[in-house]
Amino acid sequence: MDAGPTVMTDLLVVCNTPSENLLNLKNAVIRGAQSVTDSSFRIDYPDPLQVVPQDVIDAKGIVIGTSENFGYMSGLIKDFFERIYYPCLELTQAKPVSVYVKGGLDGEGARTSIERILNGLRWKPVQPTLVMTGQYKSEFAEQCEALGAQIAAGLELEIY
């Protein structure tokens, strides 16, 4: 039996949020995206463990957010990439993507590991990876809001 038409997601937000601060950053991305789009723009932000390859295939663009853990991306984001990599490899080339990293130190290990995977997937970063380091500051949420607004506006205007 046919499940019916697939509902396209305009923006898929895949973020690890083990703390209130990281949840604030994800919510800022969503708020930013909503601030520049109309009500028909569909934003999906499932738990990273619930994301399946078809979610990625159906999304017009993606935001990935992670904490820096032991100099690397979070385990949930690594798990996300491991589950979607090969099923999406040939079907999602040039997928617009934005990334943010909340680093305790410099965030560079998480940034470079994610960028290597994005390069392998041949996704299209639409802005430089946002790396925020040190103690949580309110401007981190402002930066994530701007990140969400930028990718959403580009997707809505179909410039990516």
mmCIF file of the C-alpha atoms, coordinates in Angstrom:
data_MODEL
# 
_entry.id   MODEL 
# 
loop_
_atom_site.group_PDB 
_atom_site.id 
_atom_site.type_symbol 
_atom_site.label_atom_id 
_atom_site.label_alt_id 
_atom_site.label_comp_id 
_atom_site.label_asym_id 
_atom_site.label_entity_id 
_atom_site.label_seq_id 
_atom_site.pdbx_PDB_ins_code 
_atom_site.Cartn_x 
_atom_site.Cartn_y 
_atom_site.Cartn_z 
_atom_site.occupancy 
_atom_site.B_iso_or_equiv 
_atom_site.pdbx_formal_charge 
_atom_site.auth_seq_id 
_atom_site.auth_comp_id 
_atom_site.auth_asym_id 
_atom_site.auth_atom_id 
_atom_site.pdbx_PDB_model_num 
ATOM 1   C CA . MET A 1 1   ? 0.000  0.000  0.000  1.00 0.00 ? 1   MET A CA 1 
ATOM 2   C CA . ASP A 1 2   ? 1.297  3.447  -0.930 1.00 0.00 ? 2   ASP A CA 1 
ATOM 3   C CA . ALA A 1 3   ? 2.076  5.620  2.092  1.00 0.00 ? 3   ALA A CA 1 
ATOM 4   C CA . GLY A 1 4   ? 1.078  8.714  0.150  1.00 0.00 ? 4   GLY A CA 1 
ATOM 5   C CA . PRO A 1 5   ? 3.171  11.664 -0.928 1.00 0.00 ? 5   PRO A CA 1 
ATOM 6   C CA . THR A 1 6   ? 6.316  12.469 0.987  1.00 0.00 ? 6   THR A CA 1 
ATOM 7   C CA . VAL A 1 7   ? 6.173  15.711 2.940  1.00 0.00 ? 7   VAL A CA 1 
ATOM 8   C CA . MET A 1 8   ? 9.236  17.745 2.065  1.00 0.00 ? 8   MET A CA 1 
ATOM 9   C CA . THR A 1 9   ? 11.071 19.440 4.875  1.00 0.00 ? 9   THR A CA 1 
ATOM 10  C CA . ASP A 1 10  ? 12.547 22.783 4.027  1.00 0.00 ? 10  ASP A CA 1 
ATOM 11  C CA . LEU A 1 11  ? 15.048 22.745 6.901  1.00 0.00 ? 11  LEU A CA 1 
ATOM 12  C CA . LEU A 1 12  ? 16.144 19.742 8.948  1.00 0.00 ? 12  LEU A CA 1 
ATOM 13  C CA . VAL A 1 13  ? 17.819 20.726 12.230 1.00 0.00 ? 13  VAL A CA 1 
ATOM 14  C CA . VAL A 1 14  ? 19.935 17.918 13.713 1.00 0.00 ? 14  VAL A CA 1 
ATOM 15  C CA . CYS A 1 15  ? 21.471 18.992 17.012 1.00 0.00 ? 15  CYS A CA 1 
ATOM 16  C CA . ASN A 1 16  ? 22.801 17.303 20.088 1.00 0.00 ? 16  ASN A CA 1 
ATOM 17  C CA . THR A 1 17  ? 21.237 19.006 23.132 1.00 0.00 ? 17  THR A CA 1 
ATOM 18  C CA . PRO A 1 18  ? 22.378 17.325 26.363 1.00 0.00 ? 18  PRO A CA 1 
ATOM 19  C CA . SER A 1 19  ? 22.297 20.594 28.305 1.00 0.00 ? 19  SER A CA 1 
ATOM 20  C CA . GLU A 1 20  ? 20.033 23.603 28.647 1.00 0.00 ? 20  GLU A CA 1 
ATOM 21  C CA . ASN A 1 21  ? 22.653 25.787 26.942 1.00 0.00 ? 21  ASN A CA 1 
ATOM 22  C CA . LEU A 1 22  ? 22.800 23.518 23.898 1.00 0.00 ? 22  LEU A CA 1 
ATOM 23  C CA . LEU A 1 23  ? 19.002 23.358 23.765 1.00 0.00 ? 23  LEU A CA 1 
ATOM 24  C CA . ASN A 1 24  ? 19.006 27.178 23.784 1.00 0.00 ? 24  ASN A CA 1 
ATOM 25  C CA . LEU A 1 25  ? 21.320 27.164 20.757 1.00 0.00 ? 25  LEU A CA 1 
ATOM 26  C CA . LYS A 1 26  ? 19.083 24.757 18.819 1.00 0.00 ? 26  LYS A CA 1 
ATOM 27  C CA . ASN A 1 27  ? 16.022 26.826 19.683 1.00 0.00 ? 27  ASN A CA 1 
ATOM 28  C CA . ALA A 1 28  ? 17.855 29.961 18.516 1.00 0.00 ? 28  ALA A CA 1 
ATOM 29  C CA . VAL A 1 29  ? 18.517 28.344 15.126 1.00 0.00 ? 29  VAL A CA 1 
ATOM 30  C CA . ILE A 1 30  ? 14.817 27.477 14.817 1.00 0.00 ? 30  ILE A CA 1 
ATOM 31  C CA . ARG A 1 31  ? 13.766 30.975 15.936 1.00 0.00 ? 31  ARG A CA 1 
ATOM 32  C CA . GLY A 1 32  ? 16.084 32.532 13.372 1.00 0.00 ? 32  GLY A CA 1 
ATOM 33  C CA . ALA A 1 33  ? 14.723 30.343 10.579 1.00 0.00 ? 33  ALA A CA 1 
ATOM 34  C CA . GLN A 1 34  ? 11.148 31.162 11.549 1.00 0.00 ? 34  GLN A CA 1 
ATOM 35  C CA . SER A 1 35  ? 11.894 34.893 11.665 1.00 0.00 ? 35  SER A CA 1 
ATOM 36  C CA . VAL A 1 36  ? 12.654 35.135 7.936  1.00 0.00 ? 36  VAL A CA 1 
ATOM 37  C CA . THR A 1 37  ? 10.224 32.608 6.450  1.00 0.00 ? 37  THR A CA 1 
ATOM 38  C CA . ASP A 1 38  ? 6.497  32.344 6.023  1.00 0.00 ? 38  ASP A CA 1 
ATOM 39  C CA . SER A 1 39  ? 4.205  29.862 7.735  1.00 0.00 ? 39  SER A CA 1 
ATOM 40  C CA . SER A 1 40  ? 4.476  27.342 4.884  1.00 0.00 ? 40  SER A CA 1 
ATOM 41  C CA . PHE A 1 41  ? 8.233  26.906 5.472  1.00 0.00 ? 41  PHE A CA 1 
ATOM 42  C CA . ARG A 1 42  ? 8.572  23.548 7.206  1.00 0.00 ? 42  ARG A CA 1 
ATOM 43  C CA . ILE A 1 43  ? 11.246 23.119 9.882  1.00 0.00 ? 43  ILE A CA 1 
ATOM 44  C CA . ASP A 1 44  ? 11.815 19.682 11.385 1.00 0.00 ? 44  ASP A CA 1 
ATOM 45  C CA . TYR A 1 45  ? 14.026 19.196 14.461 1.00 0.00 ? 45  TYR A CA 1 
ATOM 46  C CA . PRO A 1 46  ? 13.854 15.560 15.583 1.00 0.00 ? 46  PRO A CA 1 
ATOM 47  C CA . ASP A 1 47  ? 16.081 13.938 18.156 1.00 0.00 ? 47  ASP A CA 1 
ATOM 48  C CA . PRO A 1 48  ? 19.296 12.932 16.330 1.00 0.00 ? 48  PRO A CA 1 
ATOM 49  C CA . LEU A 1 49  ? 18.609 9.260  17.124 1.00 0.00 ? 49  LEU A CA 1 
ATOM 50  C CA . GLN A 1 50  ? 15.284 9.460  15.280 1.00 0.00 ? 50  GLN A CA 1 
ATOM 51  C CA . VAL A 1 51  ? 16.676 10.852 12.014 1.00 0.00 ? 51  VAL A CA 1 
ATOM 52  C CA . VAL A 1 52  ? 16.656 8.344  9.159  1.00 0.00 ? 52  VAL A CA 1 
ATOM 53  C CA . PRO A 1 53  ? 18.269 8.694  5.726  1.00 0.00 ? 53  PRO A CA 1 
ATOM 54  C CA . GLN A 1 54  ? 14.932 9.562  4.093  1.00 0.00 ? 54  GLN A CA 1 
ATOM 55  C CA . ASP A 1 55  ? 14.635 12.610 6.381  1.00 0.00 ? 55  ASP A CA 1 
ATOM 56  C CA . VAL A 1 56  ? 17.934 13.882 4.982  1.00 0.00 ? 56  VAL A CA 1 
ATOM 57  C CA . ILE A 1 57  ? 16.982 13.046 1.398  1.00 0.00 ? 57  ILE A CA 1 
ATOM 58  C CA . ASP A 1 58  ? 13.653 14.871 1.755  1.00 0.00 ? 58  ASP A CA 1 
ATOM 59  C CA . ALA A 1 59  ? 15.130 18.023 3.339  1.00 0.00 ? 59  ALA A CA 1 
ATOM 60  C CA . LYS A 1 60  ? 16.050 20.980 1.170  1.00 0.00 ? 60  LYS A CA 1 
ATOM 61  C CA . GLY A 1 61  ? 18.734 22.028 3.670  1.00 0.00 ? 61  GLY A CA 1 
ATOM 62  C CA . ILE A 1 62  ? 20.247 20.970 6.993  1.00 0.00 ? 62  ILE A CA 1 
ATOM 63  C CA . VAL A 1 63  ? 21.659 22.556 10.126 1.00 0.00 ? 63  VAL A CA 1 
ATOM 64  C CA . ILE A 1 64  ? 23.940 20.380 12.247 1.00 0.00 ? 64  ILE A CA 1 
ATOM 65  C CA . GLY A 1 65  ? 24.770 21.440 15.798 1.00 0.00 ? 65  GLY A CA 1 
ATOM 66  C CA . THR A 1 66  ? 27.070 19.731 18.246 1.00 0.00 ? 66  THR A CA 1 
ATOM 67  C CA . SER A 1 67  ? 29.043 20.150 21.380 1.00 0.00 ? 67  SER A CA 1 
ATOM 68  C CA . GLU A 1 68  ? 32.751 19.439 21.324 1.00 0.00 ? 68  GLU A CA 1 
ATOM 69  C CA . ASN A 1 69  ? 33.326 16.237 23.286 1.00 0.00 ? 69  ASN A CA 1 
ATOM 70  C CA . PHE A 1 70  ? 36.898 15.091 23.919 1.00 0.00 ? 70  PHE A CA 1 
ATOM 71  C CA . GLY A 1 71  ? 38.055 17.199 20.968 1.00 0.00 ? 71  GLY A CA 1 
ATOM 72  C CA . TYR A 1 72  ? 35.488 15.651 18.593 1.00 0.00 ? 72  TYR A CA 1 
ATOM 73  C CA . MET A 1 73  ? 31.840 15.978 17.606 1.00 0.00 ? 73  MET A CA 1 
ATOM 74  C CA . SER A 1 74  ? 29.273 14.529 20.024 1.00 0.00 ? 74  SER A CA 1 
ATOM 75  C CA . GLY A 1 75  ? 28.539 10.819 19.845 1.00 0.00 ? 75  GLY A CA 1 
ATOM 76  C CA . LEU A 1 76  ? 24.949 11.411 18.736 1.00 0.00 ? 76  LEU A CA 1 
ATOM 77  C CA . ILE A 1 77  ? 26.045 13.494 15.762 1.00 0.00 ? 77  ILE A CA 1 
ATOM 78  C CA . LYS A 1 78  ? 28.679 10.903 14.846 1.00 0.00 ? 78  LYS A CA 1 
ATOM 79  C CA . ASP A 1 79  ? 25.958 8.230  15.075 1.00 0.00 ? 79  ASP A CA 1 
ATOM 80  C CA . PHE A 1 80  ? 23.725 10.357 12.816 1.00 0.00 ? 80  PHE A CA 1 
ATOM 81  C CA . PHE A 1 81  ? 26.455 10.562 10.184 1.00 0.00 ? 81  PHE A CA 1 
ATOM 82  C CA . GLU A 1 82  ? 27.211 6.837  10.407 1.00 0.00 ? 82  GLU A CA 1 
ATOM 83  C CA . ARG A 1 83  ? 23.560 5.938  9.826  1.00 0.00 ? 83  ARG A CA 1 
ATOM 84  C CA . ILE A 1 84  ? 22.901 8.289  6.932  1.00 0.00 ? 84  ILE A CA 1 
ATOM 85  C CA . TYR A 1 85  ? 26.263 8.436  5.120  1.00 0.00 ? 85  TYR A CA 1 
ATOM 86  C CA . TYR A 1 86  ? 26.045 5.607  2.593  1.00 0.00 ? 86  TYR A CA 1 
ATOM 87  C CA . PRO A 1 87  ? 22.274 5.709  2.010  1.00 0.00 ? 87  PRO A CA 1 
ATOM 88  C CA . CYS A 1 88  ? 22.547 9.459  1.295  1.00 0.00 ? 88  CYS A CA 1 
ATOM 89  C CA . LEU A 1 89  ? 25.919 9.581  -0.459 1.00 0.00 ? 89  LEU A CA 1 
ATOM 90  C CA . GLU A 1 90  ? 24.708 9.571  -4.060 1.00 0.00 ? 90  GLU A CA 1 
ATOM 91  C CA . LEU A 1 91  ? 21.287 11.131 -3.405 1.00 0.00 ? 91  LEU A CA 1 
ATOM 92  C CA . THR A 1 92  ? 22.166 14.302 -1.483 1.00 0.00 ? 92  THR A CA 1 
ATOM 93  C CA . GLN A 1 93  ? 25.138 15.833 -3.282 1.00 0.00 ? 93  GLN A CA 1 
ATOM 94  C CA . ALA A 1 94  ? 25.205 19.641 -3.060 1.00 0.00 ? 94  ALA A CA 1 
ATOM 95  C CA . LYS A 1 95  ? 22.759 19.579 -0.115 1.00 0.00 ? 95  LYS A CA 1 
ATOM 96  C CA . PRO A 1 96  ? 22.945 23.027 1.553  1.00 0.00 ? 96  PRO A CA 1 
ATOM 97  C CA . VAL A 1 97  ? 24.219 22.715 5.123  1.00 0.00 ? 97  VAL A CA 1 
ATOM 98  C CA . SER A 1 98  ? 25.207 24.959 8.019  1.00 0.00 ? 98  SER A CA 1 
ATOM 99  C CA . VAL A 1 99  ? 27.082 23.800 11.115 1.00 0.00 ? 99  VAL A CA 1 
ATOM 100 C CA . TYR A 1 100 ? 27.672 25.137 14.594 1.00 0.00 ? 100 TYR A CA 1 
ATOM 101 C CA . VAL A 1 101 ? 29.977 23.797 17.298 1.00 0.00 ? 101 VAL A CA 1 
ATOM 102 C CA . LYS A 1 102 ? 29.911 24.725 20.976 1.00 0.00 ? 102 LYS A CA 1 
ATOM 103 C CA . GLY A 1 103 ? 33.451 24.018 22.118 1.00 0.00 ? 103 GLY A CA 1 
ATOM 104 C CA . GLY A 1 104 ? 34.778 23.943 25.632 1.00 0.00 ? 104 GLY A CA 1 
ATOM 105 C CA . LEU A 1 105 ? 38.285 24.638 24.364 1.00 0.00 ? 105 LEU A CA 1 
ATOM 106 C CA . ASP A 1 106 ? 38.836 25.527 20.723 1.00 0.00 ? 106 ASP A CA 1 
ATOM 107 C CA . GLY A 1 107 ? 36.202 23.417 18.932 1.00 0.00 ? 107 GLY A CA 1 
ATOM 108 C CA . GLU A 1 108 ? 38.608 22.691 16.090 1.00 0.00 ? 108 GLU A CA 1 
ATOM 109 C CA . GLY A 1 109 ? 38.553 18.888 16.380 1.00 0.00 ? 109 GLY A CA 1 
ATOM 110 C CA . ALA A 1 110 ? 34.763 18.832 16.096 1.00 0.00 ? 110 ALA A CA 1 
ATOM 111 C CA . ARG A 1 111 ? 34.783 21.375 13.277 1.00 0.00 ? 111 ARG A CA 1 
ATOM 112 C CA . THR A 1 112 ? 37.368 19.588 11.157 1.00 0.00 ? 112 THR A CA 1 
ATOM 113 C CA . SER A 1 113 ? 35.847 16.135 11.641 1.00 0.00 ? 113 SER A CA 1 
ATOM 114 C CA . ILE A 1 114 ? 32.395 17.364 10.579 1.00 0.00 ? 114 ILE A CA 1 
ATOM 115 C CA . GLU A 1 115 ? 33.797 19.282 7.626  1.00 0.00 ? 115 GLU A CA 1 
ATOM 116 C CA . ARG A 1 116 ? 35.617 16.128 6.423  1.00 0.00 ? 116 ARG A CA 1 
ATOM 117 C CA . ILE A 1 117 ? 32.354 14.182 6.493  1.00 0.00 ? 117 ILE A CA 1 
ATOM 118 C CA . LEU A 1 118 ? 30.497 16.983 4.686  1.00 0.00 ? 118 LEU A CA 1 
ATOM 119 C CA . ASN A 1 119 ? 33.227 16.990 2.054  1.00 0.00 ? 119 ASN A CA 1 
ATOM 120 C CA . GLY A 1 120 ? 32.841 13.220 1.634  1.00 0.00 ? 120 GLY A CA 1 
ATOM 121 C CA . LEU A 1 121 ? 29.078 13.599 1.257  1.00 0.00 ? 121 LEU A CA 1 
ATOM 122 C CA . ARG A 1 122 ? 29.716 16.474 -1.175 1.00 0.00 ? 122 ARG A CA 1 
ATOM 123 C CA . TRP A 1 123 ? 27.287 18.700 0.703  1.00 0.00 ? 123 TRP A CA 1 
ATOM 124 C CA . LYS A 1 124 ? 27.461 22.451 0.191  1.00 0.00 ? 124 LYS A CA 1 
ATOM 125 C CA . PRO A 1 125 ? 28.284 24.529 3.285  1.00 0.00 ? 125 PRO A CA 1 
ATOM 126 C CA . VAL A 1 126 ? 26.426 27.811 2.831  1.00 0.00 ? 126 VAL A CA 1 
ATOM 127 C CA . GLN A 1 127 ? 28.422 29.650 5.477  1.00 0.00 ? 127 GLN A CA 1 
ATOM 128 C CA . PRO A 1 128 ? 31.594 28.991 7.484  1.00 0.00 ? 128 PRO A CA 1 
ATOM 129 C CA . THR A 1 129 ? 31.194 26.665 10.461 1.00 0.00 ? 129 THR A CA 1 
ATOM 130 C CA . LEU A 1 130 ? 30.228 28.699 13.516 1.00 0.00 ? 130 LEU A CA 1 
ATOM 131 C CA . VAL A 1 131 ? 32.542 27.753 16.401 1.00 0.00 ? 131 VAL A CA 1 
ATOM 132 C CA . MET A 1 132 ? 31.670 29.171 19.819 1.00 0.00 ? 132 MET A CA 1 
ATOM 133 C CA . THR A 1 133 ? 34.130 28.507 22.635 1.00 0.00 ? 133 THR A CA 1 
ATOM 134 C CA . GLY A 1 134 ? 34.406 29.013 26.346 1.00 0.00 ? 134 GLY A CA 1 
ATOM 135 C CA . GLN A 1 135 ? 31.687 29.683 28.873 1.00 0.00 ? 135 GLN A CA 1 
ATOM 136 C CA . TYR A 1 136 ? 28.187 30.050 27.430 1.00 0.00 ? 136 TYR A CA 1 
ATOM 137 C CA . LYS A 1 137 ? 27.360 33.636 26.497 1.00 0.00 ? 137 LYS A CA 1 
ATOM 138 C CA . SER A 1 138 ? 24.089 35.161 25.315 1.00 0.00 ? 138 SER A CA 1 
ATOM 139 C CA . GLU A 1 139 ? 25.739 36.203 22.047 1.00 0.00 ? 139 GLU A CA 1 
ATOM 140 C CA . PHE A 1 140 ? 26.091 32.493 21.192 1.00 0.00 ? 140 PHE A CA 1 
ATOM 141 C CA . ALA A 1 141 ? 22.302 32.297 20.853 1.00 0.00 ? 141 ALA A CA 1 
ATOM 142 C CA . GLU A 1 142 ? 22.321 35.459 18.735 1.00 0.00 ? 142 GLU A CA 1 
ATOM 143 C CA . GLN A 1 143 ? 24.932 33.910 16.436 1.00 0.00 ? 143 GLN A CA 1 
ATOM 144 C CA . CYS A 1 144 ? 22.868 30.705 16.116 1.00 0.00 ? 144 CYS A CA 1 
ATOM 145 C CA . GLU A 1 145 ? 19.750 32.737 15.400 1.00 0.00 ? 145 GLU A CA 1 
ATOM 146 C CA . ALA A 1 146 ? 21.604 34.499 12.568 1.00 0.00 ? 146 ALA A CA 1 
ATOM 147 C CA . LEU A 1 147 ? 22.858 31.131 11.260 1.00 0.00 ? 147 LEU A CA 1 
ATOM 148 C CA . GLY A 1 148 ? 19.302 29.778 11.163 1.00 0.00 ? 148 GLY A CA 1 
ATOM 149 C CA . ALA A 1 149 ? 17.990 32.919 9.498  1.00 0.00 ? 149 ALA A CA 1 
ATOM 150 C CA . GLN A 1 150 ? 20.676 32.870 6.815  1.00 0.00 ? 150 GLN A CA 1 
ATOM 151 C CA . ILE A 1 151 ? 20.184 29.286 5.687  1.00 0.00 ? 151 ILE A CA 1 
ATOM 152 C CA . ALA A 1 152 ? 16.384 29.528 5.870  1.00 0.00 ? 152 ALA A CA 1 
ATOM 153 C CA . ALA A 1 153 ? 16.287 32.733 3.831  1.00 0.00 ? 153 ALA A CA 1 
ATOM 154 C CA . GLY A 1 154 ? 18.514 31.176 1.180  1.00 0.00 ? 154 GLY A CA 1 
ATOM 155 C CA . LEU A 1 155 ? 16.390 28.051 1.028  1.00 0.00 ? 155 LEU A CA 1 
ATOM 156 C CA . GLU A 1 156 ? 13.168 30.012 0.819  1.00 0.00 ? 156 GLU A CA 1 
ATOM 157 C CA . LEU A 1 157 ? 14.570 32.209 -1.959 1.00 0.00 ? 157 LEU A CA 1 
ATOM 158 C CA . GLU A 1 158 ? 15.942 29.081 -3.663 1.00 0.00 ? 158 GLU A CA 1 
ATOM 159 C CA . ILE A 1 159 ? 19.459 30.516 -3.971 1.00 0.00 ? 159 ILE A CA 1 
ATOM 160 C CA . TYR A 1 160 ? 21.169 27.344 -2.735 1.00 0.00 ? 160 TYR A CA 1 
# 
